Tab-separated table of C-alpha atoms in Angstrom:
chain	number	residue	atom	x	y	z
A	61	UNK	CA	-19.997	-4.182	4.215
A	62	UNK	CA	-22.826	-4.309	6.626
A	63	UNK	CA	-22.956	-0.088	7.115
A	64	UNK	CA	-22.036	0.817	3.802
A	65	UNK	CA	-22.571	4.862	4.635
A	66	UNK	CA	-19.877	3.713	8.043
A	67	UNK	CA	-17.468	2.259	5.384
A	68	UNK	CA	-17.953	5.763	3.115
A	69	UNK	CA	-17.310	8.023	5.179
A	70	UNK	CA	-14.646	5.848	7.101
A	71	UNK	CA	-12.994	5.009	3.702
A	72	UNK	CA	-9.510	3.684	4.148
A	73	UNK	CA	-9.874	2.180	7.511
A	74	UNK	CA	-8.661	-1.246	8.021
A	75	UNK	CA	-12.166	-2.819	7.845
A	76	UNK	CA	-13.048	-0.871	4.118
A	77	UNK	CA	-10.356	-2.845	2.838
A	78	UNK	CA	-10.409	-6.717	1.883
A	79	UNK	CA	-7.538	-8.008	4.089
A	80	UNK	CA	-8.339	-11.923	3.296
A	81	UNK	CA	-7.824	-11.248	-0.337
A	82	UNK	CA	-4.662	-9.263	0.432
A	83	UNK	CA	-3.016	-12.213	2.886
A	84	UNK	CA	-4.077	-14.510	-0.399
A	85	UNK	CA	-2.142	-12.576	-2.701
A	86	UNK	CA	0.619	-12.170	-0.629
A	87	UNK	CA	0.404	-16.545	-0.096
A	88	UNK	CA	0.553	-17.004	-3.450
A	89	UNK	CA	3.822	-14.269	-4.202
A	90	UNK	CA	5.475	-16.749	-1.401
A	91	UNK	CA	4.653	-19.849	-3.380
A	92	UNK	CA	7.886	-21.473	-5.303
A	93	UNK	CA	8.200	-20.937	-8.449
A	94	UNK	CA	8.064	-23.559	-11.047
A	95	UNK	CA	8.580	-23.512	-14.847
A	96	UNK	CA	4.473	-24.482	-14.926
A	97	UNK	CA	4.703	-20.580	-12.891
A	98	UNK	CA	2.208	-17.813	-14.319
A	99	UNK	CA	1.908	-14.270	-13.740
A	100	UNK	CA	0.286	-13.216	-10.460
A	101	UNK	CA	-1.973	-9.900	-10.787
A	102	UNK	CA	-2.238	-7.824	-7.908
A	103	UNK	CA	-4.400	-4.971	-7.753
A	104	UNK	CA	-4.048	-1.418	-7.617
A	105	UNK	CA	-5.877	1.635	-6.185
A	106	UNK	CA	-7.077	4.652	-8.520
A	107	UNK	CA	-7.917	7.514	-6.183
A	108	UNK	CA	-10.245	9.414	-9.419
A	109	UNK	CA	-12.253	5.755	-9.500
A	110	UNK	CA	-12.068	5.759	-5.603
A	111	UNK	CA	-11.631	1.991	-5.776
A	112	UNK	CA	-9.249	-0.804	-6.768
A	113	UNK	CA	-8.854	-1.505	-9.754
A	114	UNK	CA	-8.765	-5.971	-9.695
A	115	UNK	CA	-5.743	-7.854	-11.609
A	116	UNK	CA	-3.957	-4.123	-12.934
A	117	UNK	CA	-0.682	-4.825	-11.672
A	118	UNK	CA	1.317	-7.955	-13.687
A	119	UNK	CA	4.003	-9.751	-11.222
A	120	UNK	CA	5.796	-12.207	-13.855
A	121	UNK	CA	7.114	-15.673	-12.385
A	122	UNK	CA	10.667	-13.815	-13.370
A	123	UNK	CA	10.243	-11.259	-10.272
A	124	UNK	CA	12.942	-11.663	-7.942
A	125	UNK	CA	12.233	-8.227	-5.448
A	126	UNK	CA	8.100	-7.226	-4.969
A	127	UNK	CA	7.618	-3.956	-2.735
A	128	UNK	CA	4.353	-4.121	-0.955
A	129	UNK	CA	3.373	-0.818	0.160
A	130	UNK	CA	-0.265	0.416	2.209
A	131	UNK	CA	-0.825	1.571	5.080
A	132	UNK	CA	-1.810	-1.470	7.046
A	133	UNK	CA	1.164	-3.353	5.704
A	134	UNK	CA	2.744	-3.549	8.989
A	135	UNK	CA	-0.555	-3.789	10.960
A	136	UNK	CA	-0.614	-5.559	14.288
A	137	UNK	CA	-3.883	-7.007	13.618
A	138	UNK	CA	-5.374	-10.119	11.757
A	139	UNK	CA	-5.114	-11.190	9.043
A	140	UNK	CA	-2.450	-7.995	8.299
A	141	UNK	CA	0.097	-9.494	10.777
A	142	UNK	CA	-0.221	-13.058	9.144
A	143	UNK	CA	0.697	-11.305	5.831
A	144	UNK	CA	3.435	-9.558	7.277
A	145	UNK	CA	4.839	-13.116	8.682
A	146	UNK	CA	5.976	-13.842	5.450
A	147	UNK	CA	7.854	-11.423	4.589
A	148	UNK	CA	11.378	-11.006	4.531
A	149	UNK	CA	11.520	-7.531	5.542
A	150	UNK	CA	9.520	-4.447	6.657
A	151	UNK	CA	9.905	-1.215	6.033
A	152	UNK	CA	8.095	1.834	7.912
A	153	UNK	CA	8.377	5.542	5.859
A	154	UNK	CA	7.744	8.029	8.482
A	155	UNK	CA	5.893	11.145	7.228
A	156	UNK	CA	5.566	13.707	9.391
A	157	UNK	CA	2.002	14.740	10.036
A	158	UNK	CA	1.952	18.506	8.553
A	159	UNK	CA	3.255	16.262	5.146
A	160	UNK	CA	0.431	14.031	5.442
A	161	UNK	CA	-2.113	16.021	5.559
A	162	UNK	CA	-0.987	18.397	3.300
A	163	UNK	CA	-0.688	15.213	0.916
A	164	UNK	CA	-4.296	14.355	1.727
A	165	UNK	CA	-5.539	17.123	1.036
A	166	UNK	CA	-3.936	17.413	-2.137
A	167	UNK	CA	-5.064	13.967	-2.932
A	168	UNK	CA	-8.631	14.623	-1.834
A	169	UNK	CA	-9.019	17.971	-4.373
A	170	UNK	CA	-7.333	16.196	-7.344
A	171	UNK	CA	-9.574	12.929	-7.011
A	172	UNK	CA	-12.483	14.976	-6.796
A	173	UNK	CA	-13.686	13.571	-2.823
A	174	UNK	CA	-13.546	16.893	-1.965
A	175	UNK	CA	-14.635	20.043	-3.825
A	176	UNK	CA	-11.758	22.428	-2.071
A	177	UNK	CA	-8.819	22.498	0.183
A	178	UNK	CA	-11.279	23.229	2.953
A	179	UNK	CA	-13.813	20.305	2.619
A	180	UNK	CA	-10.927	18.143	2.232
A	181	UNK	CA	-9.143	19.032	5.287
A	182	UNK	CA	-12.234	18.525	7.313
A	183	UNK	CA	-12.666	15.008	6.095
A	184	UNK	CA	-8.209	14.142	6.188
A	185	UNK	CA	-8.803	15.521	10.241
A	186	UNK	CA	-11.889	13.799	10.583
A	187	UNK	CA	-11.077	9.993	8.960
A	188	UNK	CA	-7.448	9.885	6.984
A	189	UNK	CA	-5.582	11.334	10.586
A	190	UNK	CA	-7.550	8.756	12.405
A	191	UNK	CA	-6.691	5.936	10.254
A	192	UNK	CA	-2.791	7.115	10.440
A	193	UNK	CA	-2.835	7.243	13.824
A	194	UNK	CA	-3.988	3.893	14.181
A	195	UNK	CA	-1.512	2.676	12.371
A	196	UNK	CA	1.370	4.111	14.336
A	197	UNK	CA	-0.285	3.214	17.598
A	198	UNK	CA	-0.706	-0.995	15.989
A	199	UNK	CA	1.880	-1.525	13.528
A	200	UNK	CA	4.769	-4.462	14.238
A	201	UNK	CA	7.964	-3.842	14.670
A	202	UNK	CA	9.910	-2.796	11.288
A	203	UNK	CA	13.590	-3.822	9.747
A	204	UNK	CA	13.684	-0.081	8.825
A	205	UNK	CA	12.356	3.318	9.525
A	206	UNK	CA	12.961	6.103	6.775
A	207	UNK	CA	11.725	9.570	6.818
A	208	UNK	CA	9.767	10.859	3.962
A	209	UNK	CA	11.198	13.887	2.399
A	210	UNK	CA	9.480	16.556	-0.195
A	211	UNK	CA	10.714	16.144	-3.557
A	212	UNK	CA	8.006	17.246	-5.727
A	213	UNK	CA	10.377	16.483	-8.897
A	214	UNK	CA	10.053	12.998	-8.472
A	215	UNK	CA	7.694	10.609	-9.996
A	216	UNK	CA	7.616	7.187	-11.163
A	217	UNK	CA	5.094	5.259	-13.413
A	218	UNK	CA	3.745	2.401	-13.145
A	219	UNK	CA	5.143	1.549	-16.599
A	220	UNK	CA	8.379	2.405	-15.595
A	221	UNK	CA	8.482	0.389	-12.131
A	222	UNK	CA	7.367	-2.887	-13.853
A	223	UNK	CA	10.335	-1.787	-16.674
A	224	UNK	CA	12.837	-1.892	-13.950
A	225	UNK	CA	11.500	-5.112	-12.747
A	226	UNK	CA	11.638	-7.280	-15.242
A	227	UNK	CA	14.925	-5.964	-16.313
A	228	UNK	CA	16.659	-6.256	-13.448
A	229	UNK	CA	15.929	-10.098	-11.673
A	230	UNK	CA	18.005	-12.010	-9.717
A	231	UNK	CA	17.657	-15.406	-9.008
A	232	UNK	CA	15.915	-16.953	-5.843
A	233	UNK	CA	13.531	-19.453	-4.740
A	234	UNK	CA	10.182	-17.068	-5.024
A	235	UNK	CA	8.827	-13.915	-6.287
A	236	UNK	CA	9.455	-12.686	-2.824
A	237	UNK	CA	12.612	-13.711	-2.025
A	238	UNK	CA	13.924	-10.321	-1.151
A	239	UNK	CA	11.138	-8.437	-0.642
A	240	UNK	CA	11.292	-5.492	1.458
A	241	UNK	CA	7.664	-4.164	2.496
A	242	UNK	CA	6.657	-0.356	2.839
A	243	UNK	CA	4.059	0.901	5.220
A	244	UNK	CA	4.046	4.730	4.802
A	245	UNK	CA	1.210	7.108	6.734
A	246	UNK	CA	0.131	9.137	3.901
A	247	UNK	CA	-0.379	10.084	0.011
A	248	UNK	CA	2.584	9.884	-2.221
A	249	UNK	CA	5.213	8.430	0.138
């Protein structure tokens, strides 16, 4: 980054994030598979490390259905929009904003970026609101447009999505062959 204080205190901003390495990853889920086909690891984001975390999520050459979800997903802007070319549907969850910040700010405490409710809400106005907005004044057109609800009940694991992955595949001609893309403003959406 050349201002790496700019890219800490703008954290989560389209230009903090590697979006060449994304658009690779999501080239190589498109790619045919072939009995010679290898798992493809994608990474993931741990908010307590307050970085990705390289090659933590397994996609098997079995995967029939991969949900991409971040919140530049459906960006209008290079190279976010040539990712989103090549896939077969997208997805927007609507959050309303009240939800999102109160998500934030959740998130903010419990990863330790912010030492109270207070801090944290200063810095979810100040960058995370920003950053949302953005995306709803840039993002493509979507297939679908669902509204984010409150259920604090549910949770899923990581464990337990890759479980229901590999156990339930349908046949196709790629690991993305019915993929169905989620672009959601805020935490835990």
């Amino acid at each position: 980054m050349p201002d790496p204080e700019e890219a800490a205190y703008r954290r989560g901003a389209p230009f903090t994030f590697d979006g060449e390495k994304y658009l690779e990853l999501v080239r190589k889920l498109r790619e045919r598979i072939l009995p010679e086909s290898t798992t493809i690891y994608a990474p993931s984001f741990d908010h307590a490390v307050k970085d990705p975390v390289e090659n933590d999520i397994p996609i098997p050459p079995t995967a029939r259905i991969v949900v991409l979800e971040g919140l530049y997903v459906a960006l209008d802007q290079e190279p976010w929009r040539d990712a989103a070319k090549l896939m077969d549907e997208l997805w927007f969850v609507d959050v309303p904003m009240h939800l999102a910040i109160e998500r934030l700010v959740k998130r903010h405490v419990e990863a330790g970026l912010s030492p109270d409710a207070g801090h944290a809400r200063a810095r979810v106005m100040a960058n995370d609101m920003h950053n949302g907005q953005y995306v709803l004044d840039h993002r493509l057109p979507t297939q679908e447009m669902i509204q984010s609800i409150e259920e604090g009940a549910w949770k899923t694991t990581k464990s337990e999505i890759q479980e229901a992955a590999e156990g339930k595949n349908r046949p196709g001609p790629d690991r993305m062959s019915s993929t169905a893309k989620l672009a959601a403003l805020g935490a835990g959406c």
